[in-house]
Short mmCIF file of C-alpha atoms and ligand atoms in Angstrom, two decimals:
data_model
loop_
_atom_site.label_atom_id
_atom_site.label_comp_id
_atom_site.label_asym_id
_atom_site.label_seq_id
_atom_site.Cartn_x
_atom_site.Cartn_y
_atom_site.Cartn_z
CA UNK N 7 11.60 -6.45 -26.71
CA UNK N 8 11.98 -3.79 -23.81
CA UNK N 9 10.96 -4.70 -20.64
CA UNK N 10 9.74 -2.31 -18.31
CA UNK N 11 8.42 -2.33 -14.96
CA UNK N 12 7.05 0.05 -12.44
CA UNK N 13 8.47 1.40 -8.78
CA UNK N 14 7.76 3.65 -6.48
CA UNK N 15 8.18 7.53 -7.34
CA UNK N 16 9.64 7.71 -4.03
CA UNK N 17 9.58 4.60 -1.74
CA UNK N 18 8.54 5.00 1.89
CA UNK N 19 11.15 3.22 3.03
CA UNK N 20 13.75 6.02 1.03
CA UNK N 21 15.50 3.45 -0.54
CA UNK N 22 16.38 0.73 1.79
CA UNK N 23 15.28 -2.30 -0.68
CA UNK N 24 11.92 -3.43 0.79
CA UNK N 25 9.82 -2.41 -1.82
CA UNK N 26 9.26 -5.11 -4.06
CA UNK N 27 10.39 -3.84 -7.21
CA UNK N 28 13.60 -4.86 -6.39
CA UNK N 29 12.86 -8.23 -6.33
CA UNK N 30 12.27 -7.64 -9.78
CA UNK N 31 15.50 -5.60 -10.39
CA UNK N 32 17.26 -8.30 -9.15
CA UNK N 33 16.04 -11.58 -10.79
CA UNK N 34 16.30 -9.27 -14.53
CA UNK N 35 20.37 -8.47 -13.13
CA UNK N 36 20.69 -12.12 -12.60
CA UNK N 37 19.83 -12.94 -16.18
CA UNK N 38 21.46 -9.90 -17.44
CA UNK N 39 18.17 -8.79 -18.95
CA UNK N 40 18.29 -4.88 -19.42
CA UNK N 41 15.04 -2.79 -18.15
CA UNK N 42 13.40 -0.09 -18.03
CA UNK N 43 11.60 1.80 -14.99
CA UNK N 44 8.11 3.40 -15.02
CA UNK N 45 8.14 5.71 -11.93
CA UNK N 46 4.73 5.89 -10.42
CA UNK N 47 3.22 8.40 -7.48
CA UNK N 48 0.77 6.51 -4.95
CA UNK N 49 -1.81 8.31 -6.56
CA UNK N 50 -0.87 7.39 -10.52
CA UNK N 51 -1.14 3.79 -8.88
CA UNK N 52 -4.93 4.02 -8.01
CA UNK N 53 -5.38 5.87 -11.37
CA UNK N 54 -7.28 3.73 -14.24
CA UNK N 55 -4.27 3.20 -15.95
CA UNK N 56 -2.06 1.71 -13.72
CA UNK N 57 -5.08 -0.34 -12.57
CA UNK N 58 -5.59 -1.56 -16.01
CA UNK N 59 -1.69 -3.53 -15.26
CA UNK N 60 -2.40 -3.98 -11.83
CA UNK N 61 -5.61 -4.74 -10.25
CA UNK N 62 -4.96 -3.88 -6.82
CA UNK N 63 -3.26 -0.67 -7.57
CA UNK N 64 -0.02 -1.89 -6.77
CA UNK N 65 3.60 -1.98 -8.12
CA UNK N 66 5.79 -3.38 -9.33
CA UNK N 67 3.99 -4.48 -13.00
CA UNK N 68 6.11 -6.07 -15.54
CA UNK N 69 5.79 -5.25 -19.56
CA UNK N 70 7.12 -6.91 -22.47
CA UNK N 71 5.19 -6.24 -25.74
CA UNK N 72 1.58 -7.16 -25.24
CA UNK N 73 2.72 -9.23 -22.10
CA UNK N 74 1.23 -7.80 -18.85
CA UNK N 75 2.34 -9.44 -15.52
CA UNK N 76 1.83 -8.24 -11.63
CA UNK N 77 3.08 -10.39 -8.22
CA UNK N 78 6.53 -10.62 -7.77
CA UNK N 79 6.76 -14.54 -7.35
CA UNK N 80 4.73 -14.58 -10.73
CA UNK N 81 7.42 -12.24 -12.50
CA UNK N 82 10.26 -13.73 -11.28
CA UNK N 83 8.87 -17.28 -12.57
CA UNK N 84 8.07 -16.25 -15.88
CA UNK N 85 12.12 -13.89 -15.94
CA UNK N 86 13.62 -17.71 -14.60
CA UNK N 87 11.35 -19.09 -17.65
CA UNK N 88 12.36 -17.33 -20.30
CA UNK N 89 16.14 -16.59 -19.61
CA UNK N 90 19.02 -19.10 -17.75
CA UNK N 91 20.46 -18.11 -14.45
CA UNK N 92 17.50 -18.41 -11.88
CA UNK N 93 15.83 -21.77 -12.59
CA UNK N 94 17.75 -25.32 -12.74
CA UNK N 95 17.63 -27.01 -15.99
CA UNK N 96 16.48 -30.35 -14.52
CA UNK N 97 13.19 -30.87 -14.14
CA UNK N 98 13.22 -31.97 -10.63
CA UNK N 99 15.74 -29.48 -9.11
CA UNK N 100 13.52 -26.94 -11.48
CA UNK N 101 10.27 -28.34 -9.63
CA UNK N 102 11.92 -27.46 -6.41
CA UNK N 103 13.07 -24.77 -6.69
CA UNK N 104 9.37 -23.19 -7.97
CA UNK N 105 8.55 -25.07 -4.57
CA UNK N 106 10.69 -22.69 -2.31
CA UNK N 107 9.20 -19.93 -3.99
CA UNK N 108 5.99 -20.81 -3.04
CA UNK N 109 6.85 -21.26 0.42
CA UNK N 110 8.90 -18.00 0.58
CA UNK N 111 5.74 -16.02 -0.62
CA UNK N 112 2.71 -18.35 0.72
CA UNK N 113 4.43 -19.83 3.83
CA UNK N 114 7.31 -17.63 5.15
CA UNK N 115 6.48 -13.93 4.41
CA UNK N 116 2.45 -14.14 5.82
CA UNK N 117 3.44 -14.00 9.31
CA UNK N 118 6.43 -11.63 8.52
CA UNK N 119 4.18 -9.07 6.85
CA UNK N 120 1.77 -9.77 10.16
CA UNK N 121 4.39 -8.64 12.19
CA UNK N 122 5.38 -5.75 9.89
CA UNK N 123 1.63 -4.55 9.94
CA UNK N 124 1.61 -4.97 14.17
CA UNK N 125 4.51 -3.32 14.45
CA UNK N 126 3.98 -0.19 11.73
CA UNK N 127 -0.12 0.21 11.78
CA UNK N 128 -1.31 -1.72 14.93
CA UNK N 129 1.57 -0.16 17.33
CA UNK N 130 -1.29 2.42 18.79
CA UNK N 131 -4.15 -0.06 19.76
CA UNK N 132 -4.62 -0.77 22.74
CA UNK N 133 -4.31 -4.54 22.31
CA UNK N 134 -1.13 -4.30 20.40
CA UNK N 135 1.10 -5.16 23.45
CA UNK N 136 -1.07 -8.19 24.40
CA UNK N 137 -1.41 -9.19 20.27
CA UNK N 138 2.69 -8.46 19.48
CA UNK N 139 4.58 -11.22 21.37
CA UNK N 140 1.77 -13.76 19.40
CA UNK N 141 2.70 -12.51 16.07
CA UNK N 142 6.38 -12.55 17.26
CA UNK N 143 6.18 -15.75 18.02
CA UNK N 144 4.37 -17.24 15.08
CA UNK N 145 7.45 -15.42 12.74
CA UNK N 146 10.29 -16.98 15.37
CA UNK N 147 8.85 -20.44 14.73
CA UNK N 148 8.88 -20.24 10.74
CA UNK N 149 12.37 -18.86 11.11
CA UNK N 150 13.41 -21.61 13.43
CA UNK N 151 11.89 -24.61 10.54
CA UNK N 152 13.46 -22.72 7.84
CA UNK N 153 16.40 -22.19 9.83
CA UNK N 154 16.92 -26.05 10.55
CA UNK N 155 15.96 -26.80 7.12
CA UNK N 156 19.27 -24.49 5.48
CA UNK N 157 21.57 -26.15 7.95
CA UNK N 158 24.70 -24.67 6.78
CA UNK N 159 23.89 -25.26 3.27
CA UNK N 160 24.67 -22.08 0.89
CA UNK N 161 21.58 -21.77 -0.70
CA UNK N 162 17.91 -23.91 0.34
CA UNK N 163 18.19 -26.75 -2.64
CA UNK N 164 21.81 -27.20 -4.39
CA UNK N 165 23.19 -24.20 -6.43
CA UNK N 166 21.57 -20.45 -6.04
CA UNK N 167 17.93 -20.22 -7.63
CA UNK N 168 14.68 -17.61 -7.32
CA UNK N 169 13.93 -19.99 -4.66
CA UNK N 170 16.52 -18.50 -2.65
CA UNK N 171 15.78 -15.10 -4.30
CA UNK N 172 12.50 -15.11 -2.94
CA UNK N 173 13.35 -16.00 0.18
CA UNK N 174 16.03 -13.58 0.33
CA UNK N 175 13.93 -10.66 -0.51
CA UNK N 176 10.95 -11.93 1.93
CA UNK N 177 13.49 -12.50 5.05
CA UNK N 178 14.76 -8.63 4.34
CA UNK N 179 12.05 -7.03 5.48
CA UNK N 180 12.67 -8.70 9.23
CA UNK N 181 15.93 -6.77 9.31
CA UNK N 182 14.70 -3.22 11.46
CA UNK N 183 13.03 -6.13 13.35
CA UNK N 184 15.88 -7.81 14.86
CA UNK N 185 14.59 -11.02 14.64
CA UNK N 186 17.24 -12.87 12.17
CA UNK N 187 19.43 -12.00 14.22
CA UNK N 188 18.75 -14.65 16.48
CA UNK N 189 18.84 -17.48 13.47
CA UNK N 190 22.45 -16.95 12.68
CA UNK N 191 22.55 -19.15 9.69
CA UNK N 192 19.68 -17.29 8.17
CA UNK N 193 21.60 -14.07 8.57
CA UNK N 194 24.41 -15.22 7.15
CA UNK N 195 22.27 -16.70 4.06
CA UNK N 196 20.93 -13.55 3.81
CA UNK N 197 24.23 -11.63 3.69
CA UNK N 198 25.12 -14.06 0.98
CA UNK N 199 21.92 -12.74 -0.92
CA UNK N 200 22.87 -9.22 -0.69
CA UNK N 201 26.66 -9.96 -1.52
CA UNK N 202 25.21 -11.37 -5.08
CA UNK N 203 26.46 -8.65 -7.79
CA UNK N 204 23.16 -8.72 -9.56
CA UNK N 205 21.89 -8.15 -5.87
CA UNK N 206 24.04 -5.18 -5.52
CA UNK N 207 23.52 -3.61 -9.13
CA UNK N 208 19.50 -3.71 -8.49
CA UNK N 209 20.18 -2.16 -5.00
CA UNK N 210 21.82 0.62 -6.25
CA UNK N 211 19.38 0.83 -8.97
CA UNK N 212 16.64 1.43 -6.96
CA UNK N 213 18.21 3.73 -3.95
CA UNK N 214 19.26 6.05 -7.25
CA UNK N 215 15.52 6.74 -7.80
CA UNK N 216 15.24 7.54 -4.22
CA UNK N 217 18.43 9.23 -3.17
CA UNK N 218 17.73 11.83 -5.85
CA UNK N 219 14.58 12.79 -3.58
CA UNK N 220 16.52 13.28 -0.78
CA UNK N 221 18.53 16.16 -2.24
CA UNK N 222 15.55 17.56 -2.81
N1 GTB S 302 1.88 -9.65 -3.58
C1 GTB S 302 2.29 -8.49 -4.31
C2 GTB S 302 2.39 -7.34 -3.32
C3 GTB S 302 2.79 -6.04 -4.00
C4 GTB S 302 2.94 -4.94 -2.97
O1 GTB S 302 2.78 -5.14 -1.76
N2 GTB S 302 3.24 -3.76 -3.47
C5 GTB S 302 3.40 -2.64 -2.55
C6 GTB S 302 4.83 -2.12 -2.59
S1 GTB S 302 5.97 -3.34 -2.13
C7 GTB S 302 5.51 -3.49 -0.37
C8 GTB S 302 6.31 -2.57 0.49
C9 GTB S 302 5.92 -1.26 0.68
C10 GTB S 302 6.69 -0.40 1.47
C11 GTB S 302 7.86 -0.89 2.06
N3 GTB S 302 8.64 -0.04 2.86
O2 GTB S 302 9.55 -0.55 3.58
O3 GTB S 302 8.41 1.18 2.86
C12 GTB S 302 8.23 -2.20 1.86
C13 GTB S 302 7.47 -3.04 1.05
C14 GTB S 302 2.50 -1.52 -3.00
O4 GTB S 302 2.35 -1.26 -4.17
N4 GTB S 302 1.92 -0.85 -1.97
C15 GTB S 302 1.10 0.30 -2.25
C16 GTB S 302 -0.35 -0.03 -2.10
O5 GTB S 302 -0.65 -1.22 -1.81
O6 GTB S 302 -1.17 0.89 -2.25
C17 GTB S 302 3.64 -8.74 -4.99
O7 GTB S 302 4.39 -9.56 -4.45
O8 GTB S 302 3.90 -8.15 -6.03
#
Protein backbone atom coordinates (compact mmCIF):
# COMPACT_ATOMS: atom_id res chain seq x y z
CA UNK A 1 0.00 0.00 0.00
CA UNK A 2 1.35 3.66 -0.66
CA UNK A 3 2.63 5.41 2.02
CA UNK A 4 2.46 8.97 2.17
CA UNK A 5 3.40 11.55 4.50
CA UNK A 6 3.23 15.25 4.84
CA UNK A 7 6.15 18.22 4.84
CA UNK A 8 6.39 21.50 4.79
CA UNK A 9 5.27 23.51 1.52
CA UNK A 10 8.29 25.40 2.12
CA UNK A 11 10.34 24.79 5.34
CA UNK A 12 11.56 27.76 7.35
CA UNK A 13 14.67 26.55 7.62
CA UNK A 14 14.85 26.43 3.31
CA UNK A 15 15.91 23.11 3.33
CA UNK A 16 18.61 22.53 5.77
CA UNK A 17 17.05 19.09 7.29
CA UNK A 18 15.58 20.24 10.64
CA UNK A 19 12.18 19.81 9.92
CA UNK A 20 11.09 16.61 11.02
CA UNK A 21 9.82 15.08 8.05
CA UNK A 22 13.04 14.01 7.30
CA UNK A 23 13.31 11.92 10.05
CA UNK A 24 10.70 10.21 8.36
CA UNK A 25 12.35 10.31 4.86
CA UNK A 26 15.09 8.76 6.28
CA UNK A 27 13.98 5.75 8.44
CA UNK A 28 11.45 4.79 4.96
CA UNK A 29 15.22 5.13 2.77
CA UNK A 30 16.66 2.86 5.32
CA UNK A 31 14.10 0.16 4.69
CA UNK A 32 13.89 0.96 1.10
CA UNK A 33 10.19 1.67 1.51
CA UNK A 34 9.06 4.03 -1.43
CA UNK A 35 6.78 7.24 -0.43
CA UNK A 36 4.92 9.66 -1.27
CA UNK A 37 4.85 13.49 -0.12
CA UNK A 38 1.74 15.57 0.76
CA UNK A 39 3.00 19.20 0.62
CA UNK A 40 1.20 21.30 3.14
CA UNK A 41 1.14 25.42 3.67
CA UNK A 42 1.18 26.47 7.51
CA UNK A 43 -2.20 27.38 7.00
CA UNK A 44 -3.56 23.85 5.24
CA UNK A 45 -1.93 22.53 8.60
CA UNK A 46 -4.42 24.33 11.00
CA UNK A 47 -7.18 23.51 8.43
CA UNK A 48 -9.81 20.67 9.60
CA UNK A 49 -8.35 18.31 7.46
CA UNK A 50 -4.98 18.13 8.27
CA UNK A 51 -6.14 18.33 11.90
CA UNK A 52 -8.25 15.35 11.41
CA UNK A 53 -4.31 13.37 10.90
CA UNK A 54 -2.75 15.54 13.21
CA UNK A 55 -4.13 16.97 16.29
CA UNK A 56 -1.84 19.65 16.94
CA UNK A 57 -1.74 20.90 13.44
CA UNK A 58 1.54 19.67 12.82
CA UNK A 59 3.58 17.68 10.20
CA UNK A 60 4.91 15.30 9.34
CA UNK A 61 1.63 12.61 9.39
CA UNK A 62 2.18 9.22 8.07
CA UNK A 63 -0.61 7.22 5.82
CA UNK A 64 -0.88 3.76 4.83
CA UNK A 65 -4.45 2.61 3.94
CA UNK A 66 -6.73 3.32 6.84
CA UNK A 67 -3.51 3.64 9.07
CA UNK A 68 -3.11 7.21 10.46
CA UNK A 69 0.09 7.97 12.50
CA UNK A 70 1.67 11.52 13.80
CA UNK A 71 5.16 11.94 16.15
CA UNK A 72 8.14 11.10 14.57
CA UNK A 73 9.52 8.59 17.30
CA UNK A 74 5.98 6.90 16.88
CA UNK A 75 6.47 6.59 12.95
CA UNK A 76 9.74 5.56 12.92
CA UNK A 77 8.77 2.64 15.52
CA UNK A 78 5.97 1.39 13.72
CA UNK A 79 8.50 1.83 9.80
CA UNK A 80 11.37 -0.35 12.18
CA UNK A 81 8.16 -2.68 12.96
CA UNK A 82 6.97 -3.51 9.96
CA UNK A 83 10.13 -3.60 7.64
CA UNK A 84 14.06 -4.93 8.59
CA UNK A 85 16.85 -2.46 8.65
CA UNK A 86 16.13 -0.13 11.73
CA UNK A 87 15.24 -2.45 14.63
CA UNK A 88 17.50 -5.55 15.88
CA UNK A 89 15.92 -8.85 15.56
CA UNK A 90 16.70 -9.86 19.17
CA UNK A 91 14.49 -9.04 21.56
CA UNK A 92 16.83 -7.48 23.94
CA UNK A 93 19.07 -5.46 21.53
CA UNK A 94 15.35 -4.64 19.96
CA UNK A 95 14.26 -3.47 23.61
CA UNK A 96 17.20 -1.19 23.59
CA UNK A 97 17.28 0.16 20.98
CA UNK A 98 13.28 1.46 21.40
CA UNK A 99 15.08 2.64 24.73
CA UNK A 100 17.49 5.18 22.97
CA UNK A 101 14.68 6.40 21.15
CA UNK A 102 12.96 7.33 24.00
CA UNK A 103 15.76 9.07 25.45
CA UNK A 104 16.65 10.85 22.15
CA UNK A 105 13.02 12.33 22.03
CA UNK A 106 12.02 12.46 25.96
CA UNK A 107 15.52 13.01 27.44
CA UNK A 108 18.00 14.59 24.93
CA UNK A 109 16.02 16.90 22.55
CA UNK A 110 13.77 18.83 25.63
CA UNK A 111 16.55 20.96 26.61
CA UNK A 112 17.83 21.24 22.94
CA UNK A 113 14.49 22.54 21.69
CA UNK A 114 14.72 24.93 25.09
CA UNK A 115 17.67 26.32 23.78
CA UNK A 116 16.39 26.51 20.19
CA UNK A 117 13.22 28.44 21.51
CA UNK A 118 15.77 30.96 23.78
CA UNK A 119 17.78 31.47 21.16
CA UNK A 120 15.03 31.99 18.07
CA UNK A 121 11.78 33.45 20.14
CA UNK A 122 13.17 34.54 23.59
CA UNK A 123 16.42 36.40 22.03
CA UNK A 124 14.44 39.96 22.57
CA UNK A 125 13.39 39.70 26.33
CA UNK A 126 14.94 41.31 28.48
CA UNK A 127 15.84 38.33 30.66
CA UNK A 128 17.14 36.33 27.80
CA UNK A 129 20.85 37.12 28.55
CA UNK A 130 20.46 36.27 32.28
CA UNK A 131 18.02 32.94 31.22
CA UNK A 132 20.56 31.76 28.03
CA UNK A 133 23.79 30.56 29.73
CA UNK A 134 21.09 28.29 32.12
CA UNK A 135 19.56 26.68 29.18
CA UNK A 136 23.11 26.41 27.68
CA UNK A 137 24.18 24.75 30.32
CA UNK A 138 21.42 22.28 30.98
CA UNK A 139 22.00 21.12 26.91
CA UNK A 140 26.12 20.97 27.60
CA UNK A 141 25.46 18.56 30.46
CA UNK A 142 23.11 16.04 28.44
CA UNK A 143 25.70 16.25 25.70
CA UNK A 144 28.52 15.60 28.07
CA UNK A 145 26.39 12.03 29.61
CA UNK A 146 25.57 11.10 26.17
CA UNK A 147 28.88 11.96 25.08
CA UNK A 148 30.63 9.62 27.75
CA UNK A 149 28.07 7.10 27.19
CA UNK A 150 29.12 6.68 22.99
CA UNK A 151 32.74 6.51 23.97
CA UNK A 152 34.12 5.87 20.64
CA UNK A 153 31.59 3.36 19.86
CA UNK A 154 30.04 3.77 16.14
CA UNK A 155 26.64 3.81 16.93
CA UNK A 156 24.92 4.05 20.95
CA UNK A 157 24.09 0.02 21.33
CA UNK A 158 25.98 -2.47 18.77
CA UNK A 159 25.13 -2.13 14.99
CA UNK A 160 23.19 1.18 13.55
CA UNK A 161 19.39 1.32 14.71
CA UNK A 162 16.42 4.25 14.91
CA UNK A 163 17.96 4.57 18.21
CA UNK A 164 20.78 6.21 16.66
CA UNK A 165 18.43 7.68 14.00
CA UNK A 166 16.68 9.51 16.50
CA UNK A 167 19.38 10.71 18.09
CA UNK A 168 20.96 11.73 15.00
CA UNK A 169 18.13 13.80 13.81
CA UNK A 170 17.56 15.38 17.50
CA UNK A 171 21.49 16.33 17.91
CA UNK A 172 21.11 18.18 14.24
CA UNK A 173 19.29 20.81 15.22
CA UNK A 174 22.37 21.97 17.75
CA UNK A 175 24.47 22.44 14.64
CA UNK A 176 23.91 26.67 13.93
CA UNK A 177 24.43 26.38 17.74
CA UNK A 178 27.93 25.41 17.97
CA UNK A 179 27.58 23.41 20.77
CA UNK A 180 28.64 19.73 19.38
CA UNK A 181 31.32 21.07 18.51
CA UNK A 182 32.75 20.93 21.76
CA UNK A 183 31.75 16.95 22.21
CA UNK A 184 33.95 15.77 19.44
CA UNK A 185 32.82 12.24 19.47
CA UNK A 186 29.26 13.33 19.13
CA UNK A 187 30.20 15.28 16.04
CA UNK A 188 31.83 12.75 14.57
CA UNK A 189 28.72 10.28 15.34
CA UNK A 190 26.78 12.68 13.84
CA UNK A 191 28.80 12.99 10.62
CA UNK A 192 28.49 9.26 10.49
CA UNK A 193 24.58 9.82 10.51
CA UNK A 194 24.60 12.15 7.69
CA UNK A 195 27.24 10.01 5.67
CA UNK A 196 24.38 7.08 5.77
CA UNK A 197 23.10 6.82 1.95
CA UNK A 198 19.52 6.53 3.04
CA UNK A 199 20.55 9.73 5.10
CA UNK A 200 21.71 11.41 2.03
CA UNK A 201 18.82 10.25 -0.44
CA UNK A 202 16.10 11.74 2.21
CA UNK A 203 18.29 14.95 2.40
CA UNK A 204 18.15 15.57 -1.00
CA UNK A 205 14.62 14.61 -1.04
CA UNK A 206 13.53 17.13 1.05
CA UNK A 207 15.94 20.27 0.01
CA UNK A 208 14.27 19.40 -3.71
CA UNK A 209 10.88 20.58 -2.32
CA UNK A 210 12.56 23.58 -1.02
CA UNK A 211 15.23 24.54 -3.48
CA UNK A 212 12.50 24.77 -6.11
CA UNK A 213 11.16 27.82 -3.91
CA UNK A 214 14.17 29.48 -4.03
CA UNK A 215 14.18 29.94 -7.81
CA UNK A 216 11.20 31.36 -7.34
N1 LIG B 1 6.76 15.87 18.50
C1 LIG B 1 6.37 16.08 17.14
C2 LIG B 1 6.74 17.50 16.76
C3 LIG B 1 6.34 17.84 15.34
C4 LIG B 1 6.79 19.24 15.00
O1 LIG B 1 7.42 19.94 15.78
N2 LIG B 1 6.45 19.65 13.78
C5 LIG B 1 6.83 20.98 13.36
C6 LIG B 1 7.80 20.91 12.18
S1 LIG B 1 9.24 20.05 12.58
C7 LIG B 1 9.95 21.24 13.77
C8 LIG B 1 10.85 22.22 13.10
C9 LIG B 1 10.34 23.37 12.52
C10 LIG B 1 11.19 24.27 11.87
C11 LIG B 1 12.55 23.99 11.81
N3 LIG B 1 13.43 24.88 11.17
O2 LIG B 1 14.68 24.76 11.34
O3 LIG B 1 12.95 25.80 10.47
C12 LIG B 1 13.05 22.84 12.40
C13 LIG B 1 12.19 21.94 13.02
C14 LIG B 1 5.60 21.72 12.91
O4 LIG B 1 4.74 21.16 12.27
N4 LIG B 1 5.60 23.02 13.25
C15 LIG B 1 4.52 23.87 12.81
C16 LIG B 1 3.56 24.15 13.93
O5 LIG B 1 3.79 23.60 15.03
O6 LIG B 1 2.62 24.91 13.69
C17 LIG B 1 7.08 15.07 16.24
O7 LIG B 1 8.18 14.64 16.61
O8 LIG B 1 6.53 14.71 15.19
Amino acid sequence: MTITITAFERSPDGGKGLARDTRVRWALEEVGQPYQVRLVSFAAMKAPAHLALHPFGQIPTYEEGDLALFETGAIVLHIGERHAGLLPTDANARARAITWMFAAVNTVEPPILELVTARILEADKPWSNERMPLVEERVRGRLAQLSARLGDADWLDGAFSAGDLMMVSVLLRLRPSGILDAFPNLAAYVARGEARPAYQRAFAAQLAVNVGHRRE
